[in-house]
Amino acid sequence: MSEAIRKNFASDNIAPACPEVMDAMIRANSGPAPAYGGDEQSTTLEARFAELFEHDLRCFPIATGTAANSLALAALVPPYGAVLCDQSAHIANDEGGAPEFFTHGAKLITIPSDDGRMLPDALQTTIELNREGGIQSTPARALSLTQATEWGTVYSLARLRELTAIARQNNLPVHMDGARLANAVAHLDCSLADITWKLGIDVLSFGGTKNGAIAAEAVLFFNTALAEDFIRRIKRGGHLWSKQRYLSAQLLPLLHDNLWLKHARQANAMAQRLAHGLRRQPGAKLPFEVQGNEVFVVLPEPLVTQLEAAGYVFYRWPTPAGVDGTLIRLVTHYATEQTDVDALLASL
Ligand SMILES: Cc1ncc(COP(=O)(O)O)c(C=O)c1O
């Protein structure tokens, strides 16, 4: 990997696609294949996901996380309903209104939390405040949870169980934004089944792009009744690839021999190493637990400038009021190596 990649901690999607994915693309690139998902790779992909999740499911490969989330939500909520999500959720802050667009105007109601993980009491209260009311109301009709969260924290299975139980008691279907689900599974050391359908997740956006693919996510319906007509939404939204084999071919190698998990473990281990080193740095404060592959750290401004001057690339984050220093985000990925982390720490 080049020095430019080694010094780039801006995101997990700055990384190139992994060799296994590139090889699979070359292999997929021969001979004819039926269009619009009728190809062998797409059929095999659905079967592989069903095996991995130990559950019958419908699988729809989608090129972007934004479209995967937005289309999935459109299958759950009517235009006059509301989706409840954490205030840090990508769907609420970073998707340019796509969830509202694809749902034909459903409202996103954000629930405050300290670290990206919704609290059961707050969910219950928000549901109470957004019950089916008169014609003027925008009733809560779905819950969306992000795992791992935007702050790099991971919901415990117990917390997820509490949240999904509340959703079930209130007839809300549950979506999970799993752009970084692999990192959450690596952290919790649980099975994919444990963290999804066994907890009552109805539909999942399973991330591939941040974990070694070129551009591929999968919308997985464990509640297959909800997938009826989903293909029409994909087509109508302009996200149905006629040459879908190239989408599915990216995900298959990640599922093979649990490469998705190996990649996530590497990314998480590098985030741990980074966090460990930063904690020893005078003046550094880590505001959130580091559980996935994202490290948020408050550093004295001169140190941040020093890192930038040394060629490091990362995002500066809005620093909370009253906090002394500059909040930055450092993200590791499957190709981050120990020497990259150690070199960054040595530049401080
Ligand atoms: C939690 C989460 N969900 C969804 C996405 C959307 O992915 P994309 O940029 O492919 O639309 C991202 C990307 O940063 C993300 O962090």
Tab-separated table of C-alpha atoms and ligand atoms in Angstrom:
chain	number	residue	atom	x	y	z
A	1	MET	CA	0.000	0.000	0.000
A	2	SER	CA	1.201	3.499	-0.741
A	3	GLU	CA	2.244	6.015	1.910
A	4	ALA	CA	-0.819	8.088	1.014
A	5	ILE	CA	-3.060	5.228	2.141
A	6	ARG	CA	-0.937	4.483	5.203
A	7	LYS	CA	-1.368	8.056	6.406
A	8	ASN	CA	-5.032	8.347	5.605
A	9	PHE	CA	-7.285	7.787	8.616
A	10	ALA	CA	-10.218	9.761	7.202
A	11	SER	CA	-12.548	6.813	6.700
A	12	ASP	CA	-12.758	3.108	6.071
A	13	ASN	CA	-13.889	3.787	2.538
A	14	ILE	CA	-10.603	5.443	1.535
A	15	ALA	CA	-9.126	1.932	1.313
A	16	PRO	CA	-8.870	0.201	-2.040
A	17	ALA	CA	-10.883	-2.949	-2.632
A	18	CYS	CA	-9.172	-6.093	-1.388
A	19	PRO	CA	-7.392	-8.470	-3.814
A	20	GLU	CA	-9.998	-11.222	-3.276
A	21	VAL	CA	-12.747	-8.892	-4.492
A	22	MET	CA	-10.724	-7.751	-7.490
A	23	ASP	CA	-9.965	-11.365	-8.439
A	24	ALA	CA	-13.653	-12.219	-8.143
A	25	MET	CA	-14.515	-9.328	-10.446
A	26	ILE	CA	-12.111	-10.642	-13.067
A	27	ARG	CA	-13.593	-14.134	-12.746
A	28	ALA	CA	-17.136	-12.751	-13.040
A	29	ASN	CA	-16.129	-10.915	-16.158
A	30	SER	CA	-16.467	-13.728	-18.661
A	31	GLY	CA	-19.286	-15.085	-20.749
A	32	PRO	CA	-22.917	-14.063	-20.750
A	33	ALA	CA	-25.033	-13.896	-17.596
A	34	PRO	CA	-28.748	-13.267	-17.164
A	35	ALA	CA	-29.491	-9.646	-16.289
A	36	TYR	CA	-31.270	-7.991	-13.332
A	37	GLY	CA	-30.267	-10.510	-10.684
A	38	GLY	CA	-31.003	-13.705	-12.575
A	39	ASP	CA	-27.286	-14.534	-12.648
A	40	GLU	CA	-25.536	-17.361	-10.834
A	41	GLN	CA	-23.544	-15.092	-8.494
A	42	SER	CA	-26.727	-13.436	-7.218
A	43	THR	CA	-28.490	-16.743	-6.605
A	44	THR	CA	-25.441	-18.147	-4.839
A	45	LEU	CA	-25.125	-14.971	-2.782
A	46	GLU	CA	-28.631	-15.298	-1.371
A	47	ALA	CA	-27.966	-18.922	-0.447
A	48	ARG	CA	-24.618	-18.030	1.180
A	49	PHE	CA	-26.192	-15.259	3.241
A	50	ALA	CA	-28.979	-17.624	4.336
A	51	GLU	CA	-26.353	-20.148	5.481
A	52	LEU	CA	-24.312	-17.529	7.312
A	53	PHE	CA	-27.316	-16.032	9.067
A	54	GLU	CA	-28.860	-19.469	9.666
A	55	HIS	CA	-32.214	-18.169	8.451
A	56	ASP	CA	-34.325	-18.025	5.359
A	57	LEU	CA	-33.936	-14.558	3.832
A	58	ARG	CA	-34.232	-12.442	0.714
A	59	CYS	CA	-31.069	-10.721	-0.451
A	60	PHE	CA	-30.852	-7.591	-2.609
A	61	PRO	CA	-27.366	-6.309	-3.459
A	62	ILE	CA	-27.225	-2.508	-3.671
A	63	ALA	CA	-24.238	-0.354	-4.616
A	64	THR	CA	-24.437	2.294	-1.878
A	65	GLY	CA	-25.216	2.303	1.803
A	66	THR	CA	-27.474	5.312	1.415
A	67	ALA	CA	-29.667	3.564	-1.157
A	68	ALA	CA	-29.667	0.338	0.862
A	69	ASN	CA	-30.888	2.151	3.983
A	70	SER	CA	-33.361	4.362	2.176
A	71	LEU	CA	-34.931	1.593	0.114
A	72	ALA	CA	-35.128	-0.692	3.143
A	73	LEU	CA	-36.927	2.002	5.138
A	74	ALA	CA	-39.311	2.612	2.247
A	75	ALA	CA	-40.387	-1.021	2.552
A	76	LEU	CA	-41.236	-0.492	6.230
A	77	VAL	CA	-42.873	2.873	6.584
A	78	PRO	CA	-45.681	4.728	4.785
A	79	PRO	CA	-45.096	8.313	3.579
A	80	TYR	CA	-47.199	9.663	6.448
A	81	GLY	CA	-45.323	7.665	9.110
A	82	ALA	CA	-42.119	8.243	11.056
A	83	VAL	CA	-38.868	6.325	11.462
A	84	LEU	CA	-37.311	6.559	14.928
A	85	CYS	CA	-33.522	6.624	15.054
A	86	ASP	CA	-30.644	7.820	17.206
A	87	GLN	CA	-29.680	11.472	16.787
A	88	SER	CA	-26.287	10.439	15.433
A	89	ALA	CA	-27.747	8.123	12.768
A	90	HIS	CA	-26.313	8.261	9.270
A	91	ILE	CA	-29.855	8.206	7.866
A	92	ALA	CA	-30.613	11.433	9.738
A	93	ASN	CA	-27.375	13.340	9.177
A	94	ASP	CA	-25.424	12.028	6.232
A	95	GLU	CA	-27.725	10.813	3.498
A	96	GLY	CA	-28.828	14.102	1.990
A	97	GLY	CA	-32.506	13.465	2.627
A	98	ALA	CA	-32.448	10.187	0.678
A	99	PRO	CA	-34.467	8.281	3.322
A	100	GLU	CA	-37.174	10.955	3.156
A	101	PHE	CA	-36.968	10.924	-0.654
A	102	PHE	CA	-37.207	7.143	-1.074
A	103	THR	CA	-39.966	6.807	1.524
A	104	HIS	CA	-41.889	9.554	-0.274
A	105	GLY	CA	-41.650	11.845	2.697
A	106	ALA	CA	-41.682	9.778	5.873
A	107	LYS	CA	-40.404	11.752	8.841
A	108	LEU	CA	-37.209	10.873	10.713
A	109	ILE	CA	-37.556	11.424	14.434
A	110	THR	CA	-34.201	11.478	16.206
A	111	ILE	CA	-33.714	10.327	19.783
A	112	PRO	CA	-30.903	11.882	21.854
A	113	SER	CA	-28.186	9.676	23.329
A	114	ASP	CA	-24.712	10.248	24.745
A	115	ASP	CA	-22.771	7.808	22.638
A	116	GLY	CA	-24.869	6.776	19.628
A	117	ARG	CA	-26.625	3.991	21.518
A	118	MET	CA	-30.309	4.631	22.011
A	119	LEU	CA	-31.677	4.172	25.520
A	120	PRO	CA	-34.779	2.015	25.966
A	121	ASP	CA	-36.545	4.643	28.107
A	122	ALA	CA	-35.940	7.297	25.493
A	123	LEU	CA	-37.340	5.010	22.802
A	124	GLN	CA	-40.431	4.278	24.882
A	125	THR	CA	-41.015	7.978	25.536
A	126	THR	CA	-40.610	8.866	21.872
A	127	ILE	CA	-43.097	6.183	20.889
A	128	GLU	CA	-45.587	7.560	23.440
A	129	LEU	CA	-45.160	11.029	21.965
A	130	ASN	CA	-45.696	9.771	18.434
A	131	ARG	CA	-48.613	7.399	18.732
A	132	GLU	CA	-51.268	6.956	16.085
A	133	GLY	CA	-53.313	10.062	16.720
A	134	GLY	CA	-55.644	12.168	14.690
A	135	ILE	CA	-55.164	12.877	11.042
A	136	GLN	CA	-52.621	15.530	12.067
A	137	SER	CA	-50.146	13.031	13.585
A	138	THR	CA	-47.066	11.433	12.012
A	139	PRO	CA	-47.142	8.119	13.848
A	140	ALA	CA	-44.003	6.108	14.592
A	141	ARG	CA	-44.004	3.225	12.120
A	142	ALA	CA	-40.446	1.870	12.187
A	143	LEU	CA	-37.280	1.791	14.279
A	144	SER	CA	-33.822	2.041	12.736
A	145	LEU	CA	-30.731	1.071	14.755
A	146	THR	CA	-27.116	1.567	13.670
A	147	GLN	CA	-24.644	-1.174	14.594
A	148	ALA	CA	-21.764	-0.299	15.041
A	149	THR	CA	-22.824	3.274	15.810
A	150	GLU	CA	-21.588	6.476	14.250
A	151	TRP	CA	-19.477	7.133	17.369
A	152	GLY	CA	-17.667	3.828	17.073
A	153	THR	CA	-19.554	2.256	19.953
A	154	VAL	CA	-21.319	-1.098	19.733
A	155	TYR	CA	-24.744	-1.983	21.135
A	156	SER	CA	-24.663	-4.974	23.469
A	157	LEU	CA	-27.008	-7.831	22.629
A	158	ALA	CA	-28.899	-7.086	25.852
A	159	ARG	CA	-29.530	-3.458	24.873
A	160	LEU	CA	-30.615	-4.487	21.394
A	161	ARG	CA	-32.961	-7.052	22.910
A	162	GLU	CA	-34.594	-4.378	25.074
A	163	LEU	CA	-35.003	-1.990	22.148
A	164	THR	CA	-36.420	-4.559	19.766
A	165	ALA	CA	-38.811	-5.817	22.468
A	166	ILE	CA	-40.200	-2.290	22.813
A	167	ALA	CA	-40.500	-2.042	19.037
A	168	ARG	CA	-42.333	-5.359	18.899
A	169	GLN	CA	-44.746	-4.384	21.678
A	170	ASN	CA	-45.569	-1.314	19.599
A	171	ASN	CA	-45.789	-3.088	16.240
A	172	LEU	CA	-42.775	-1.285	14.815
A	173	PRO	CA	-40.689	-3.212	12.285
A	174	VAL	CA	-36.939	-2.846	12.899
A	175	HIS	CA	-34.238	-1.902	10.418
A	176	MET	CA	-30.556	-2.186	11.194
A	177	ASP	CA	-27.980	-0.015	9.448
A	178	GLY	CA	-25.111	-2.481	9.404
A	179	ALA	CA	-22.632	-0.543	7.280
A	180	ARG	CA	-20.187	-1.632	10.020
A	181	LEU	CA	-22.005	-4.714	11.290
A	182	ALA	CA	-18.864	-6.783	10.724
A	183	ASN	CA	-16.978	-4.592	13.207
A	184	ALA	CA	-19.767	-5.011	15.746
A	185	VAL	CA	-19.760	-8.807	15.346
A	186	ALA	CA	-15.969	-8.856	15.687
A	187	HIS	CA	-16.263	-6.853	18.895
A	188	LEU	CA	-19.093	-8.871	20.444
A	189	ASP	CA	-17.776	-12.209	19.210
A	190	CYS	CA	-21.318	-13.338	18.464
A	191	SER	CA	-22.924	-14.957	15.442
A	192	LEU	CA	-24.666	-13.013	12.696
A	193	ALA	CA	-27.902	-14.714	13.758
A	194	ASP	CA	-27.452	-13.594	17.390
A	195	ILE	CA	-27.170	-9.962	16.415
A	196	THR	CA	-29.987	-9.785	13.882
A	197	TRP	CA	-33.088	-11.914	13.409
A	198	LYS	CA	-32.791	-13.619	16.810
A	199	LEU	CA	-33.265	-10.150	18.295
A	200	GLY	CA	-36.146	-9.277	16.010
A	201	ILE	CA	-34.362	-7.333	13.281
A	202	ASP	CA	-36.639	-7.473	10.233
A	203	VAL	CA	-34.346	-5.984	7.628
A	204	LEU	CA	-30.618	-5.331	7.587
A	205	SER	CA	-28.325	-3.203	5.448
A	206	PHE	CA	-25.198	-5.382	5.484
A	207	GLY	CA	-22.082	-3.401	4.676
A	208	GLY	CA	-19.448	-4.509	2.193
A	209	THR	CA	-17.927	-1.284	0.897
A	210	LYS	CA	-16.200	-0.313	4.142
A	211	ASN	CA	-14.906	-3.841	4.539
A	212	GLY	CA	-13.096	-4.565	1.287
A	213	ALA	CA	-15.632	-4.315	-1.550
A	214	ILE	CA	-15.581	-1.742	-4.350
A	215	ALA	CA	-19.192	-0.666	-3.844
A	216	ALA	CA	-21.567	-3.292	-2.522
A	217	GLU	CA	-23.986	-3.668	0.339
A	218	ALA	CA	-26.802	-6.164	0.734
A	219	VAL	CA	-30.324	-5.492	1.951
A	220	LEU	CA	-31.337	-8.673	3.763
A	221	PHE	CA	-34.960	-9.318	4.698
A	222	PHE	CA	-35.370	-11.870	7.499
A	223	ASN	CA	-39.048	-11.038	7.480
A	224	THR	CA	-39.463	-12.087	3.876
A	225	ALA	CA	-43.078	-10.871	3.653
A	226	LEU	CA	-41.679	-7.328	3.782
A	227	ALA	CA	-39.596	-7.995	0.663
A	228	GLU	CA	-42.626	-8.348	-1.536
A	229	ASP	CA	-42.304	-5.781	-4.327
A	230	PHE	CA	-38.899	-4.628	-3.018
A	231	ILE	CA	-37.377	-5.263	-6.407
A	232	ARG	CA	-39.850	-2.763	-7.842
A	233	ARG	CA	-38.663	-0.110	-5.393
A	234	ILE	CA	-35.058	-0.803	-6.384
A	235	LYS	CA	-35.895	-0.490	-10.059
A	236	ARG	CA	-38.050	2.597	-9.602
A	237	GLY	CA	-35.291	4.214	-7.559
A	238	GLY	CA	-32.787	3.549	-10.338
A	239	HIS	CA	-30.725	1.132	-8.255
A	240	LEU	CA	-31.365	-2.117	-10.107
A	241	TRP	CA	-28.144	-3.031	-11.897
A	242	SER	CA	-28.768	-4.842	-15.123
A	243	LYS	CA	-25.330	-6.479	-14.740
A	244	GLN	CA	-25.987	-7.424	-11.138
A	245	ARG	CA	-23.394	-10.180	-11.266
A	246	TYR	CA	-20.741	-7.502	-10.657
A	247	LEU	CA	-22.415	-6.450	-7.422
A	248	SER	CA	-22.882	-9.980	-6.133
A	249	ALA	CA	-19.386	-10.976	-7.218
A	250	GLN	CA	-17.965	-8.387	-4.813
A	251	LEU	CA	-19.810	-9.780	-1.812
A	252	LEU	CA	-19.206	-13.495	-2.408
A	253	PRO	CA	-15.454	-13.399	-1.642
A	254	LEU	CA	-16.124	-11.446	1.548
A	255	LEU	CA	-18.446	-14.222	2.716
A	256	HIS	CA	-16.017	-16.966	1.707
A	257	ASP	CA	-14.037	-18.315	4.695
A	258	ASN	CA	-15.416	-15.417	6.764
A	259	LEU	CA	-13.145	-12.874	5.119
A	260	TRP	CA	-15.655	-10.192	6.231
A	261	LEU	CA	-14.879	-11.099	9.852
A	262	LYS	CA	-11.128	-11.338	9.356
A	263	HIS	CA	-11.153	-7.859	7.813
A	264	ALA	CA	-13.250	-6.424	10.635
A	265	ARG	CA	-11.036	-8.013	13.292
A	266	GLN	CA	-7.978	-6.430	11.714
A	267	ALA	CA	-9.654	-3.004	11.563
A	268	ASN	CA	-10.854	-3.281	15.171
A	269	ALA	CA	-7.474	-4.456	16.452
A	270	MET	CA	-5.806	-1.474	14.804
A	271	ALA	CA	-8.361	0.886	16.374
A	272	GLN	CA	-7.602	-0.661	19.780
A	273	ARG	CA	-3.883	-0.174	19.245
A	274	LEU	CA	-4.456	3.423	18.246
A	275	ALA	CA	-6.715	4.084	21.231
A	276	HIS	CA	-4.207	2.501	23.593
A	277	GLY	CA	-1.426	4.729	22.284
A	278	LEU	CA	-3.580	7.859	22.348
A	279	ARG	CA	-4.643	7.281	25.949
A	280	ARG	CA	-0.979	7.548	26.936
A	281	GLN	CA	-0.648	10.861	25.142
A	282	PRO	CA	-0.678	13.818	27.570
A	283	GLY	CA	-3.699	16.018	26.934
A	284	ALA	CA	-5.602	13.388	24.918
A	285	LYS	CA	-9.175	12.481	25.844
A	286	LEU	CA	-11.227	9.724	24.224
A	287	PRO	CA	-14.885	10.690	24.672
A	288	PHE	CA	-16.330	7.323	23.582
A	289	GLU	CA	-15.511	3.689	24.159
A	290	VAL	CA	-13.534	2.340	21.212
A	291	GLN	CA	-15.329	-0.844	20.201
A	292	GLY	CA	-15.294	-0.884	16.413
A	293	ASN	CA	-12.901	0.732	13.973
A	294	GLU	CA	-13.467	4.403	14.756
A	295	VAL	CA	-11.460	6.376	17.292
A	296	PHE	CA	-12.659	9.797	18.402
A	297	VAL	CA	-10.072	11.745	20.336
A	298	VAL	CA	-9.774	15.263	21.696
A	299	LEU	CA	-6.208	16.525	21.284
A	300	PRO	CA	-4.625	19.881	21.966
A	301	GLU	CA	-4.875	21.886	18.727
A	302	PRO	CA	-1.071	22.116	18.245
A	303	LEU	CA	-0.905	18.312	18.149
A	304	VAL	CA	-3.681	18.129	15.561
A	305	THR	CA	-1.864	20.669	13.391
A	306	GLN	CA	1.346	18.701	13.855
A	307	LEU	CA	-0.322	15.509	12.629
A	308	GLU	CA	-1.676	17.323	9.576
A	309	ALA	CA	1.747	18.819	8.868
A	310	ALA	CA	3.187	15.292	8.985
A	311	GLY	CA	0.821	14.359	6.144
A	312	TYR	CA	-1.901	12.624	8.114
A	313	VAL	CA	-5.440	12.857	6.798
A	314	PHE	CA	-8.463	12.675	9.099
A	315	TYR	CA	-11.634	14.574	9.859
A	316	ARG	CA	-11.897	17.308	12.419
A	317	TRP	CA	-15.222	16.869	14.211
A	318	PRO	CA	-17.313	19.614	15.824
A	319	THR	CA	-15.859	19.825	19.339
A	320	PRO	CA	-18.565	19.795	22.045
A	321	ALA	CA	-19.011	23.065	23.934
A	322	GLY	CA	-16.832	23.342	27.015
A	323	VAL	CA	-14.288	20.802	25.773
A	324	ASP	CA	-10.730	22.074	25.618
A	325	GLY	CA	-8.963	20.916	22.453
A	326	THR	CA	-9.958	19.654	19.017
A	327	LEU	CA	-12.068	16.576	18.414
A	328	ILE	CA	-10.869	14.438	15.506
A	329	ARG	CA	-11.954	11.090	14.084
A	330	LEU	CA	-9.431	8.423	13.117
A	331	VAL	CA	-10.756	5.400	11.237
A	332	THR	CA	-8.941	2.134	10.619
A	333	HIS	CA	-9.785	-0.472	7.996
A	334	TYR	CA	-8.950	-3.979	6.845
A	335	ALA	CA	-5.652	-2.876	5.289
A	336	THR	CA	-4.414	-0.779	8.234
A	337	GLU	CA	-1.263	-2.297	9.688
A	338	GLN	CA	0.464	-1.986	13.059
A	339	THR	CA	3.295	-0.002	11.518
A	340	ASP	CA	0.764	2.570	10.220
A	341	VAL	CA	-0.693	3.044	13.679
A	342	ASP	CA	2.699	3.148	15.357
A	343	ALA	CA	3.962	5.712	12.855
A	344	LEU	CA	0.973	7.960	13.562
A	345	LEU	CA	1.502	7.686	17.310
A	346	ALA	CA	5.187	8.439	16.854
A	347	SER	CA	4.305	11.648	14.982
A	348	LEU	CA	2.563	13.092	18.032
B	1	LIG	C1	-23.365	3.919	9.401
B	1	LIG	C2	-23.374	4.205	7.927
B	1	LIG	N1	-24.452	3.869	7.213
B	1	LIG	C3	-24.511	4.086	5.898
B	1	LIG	C4	-23.473	4.672	5.207
B	1	LIG	C5	-23.703	5.012	3.759
B	1	LIG	O1	-22.828	4.543	2.843
B	1	LIG	P1	-22.643	5.225	1.412
B	1	LIG	O2	-21.630	6.307	1.579
B	1	LIG	O3	-22.168	4.065	0.587
B	1	LIG	O4	-23.947	5.740	0.917
B	1	LIG	C6	-22.307	5.033	5.906
B	1	LIG	C7	-21.165	5.646	5.207
B	1	LIG	O5	-20.360	6.350	5.730
B	1	LIG	C8	-22.267	4.813	7.308
B	1	LIG	O6	-21.212	5.192	8.051
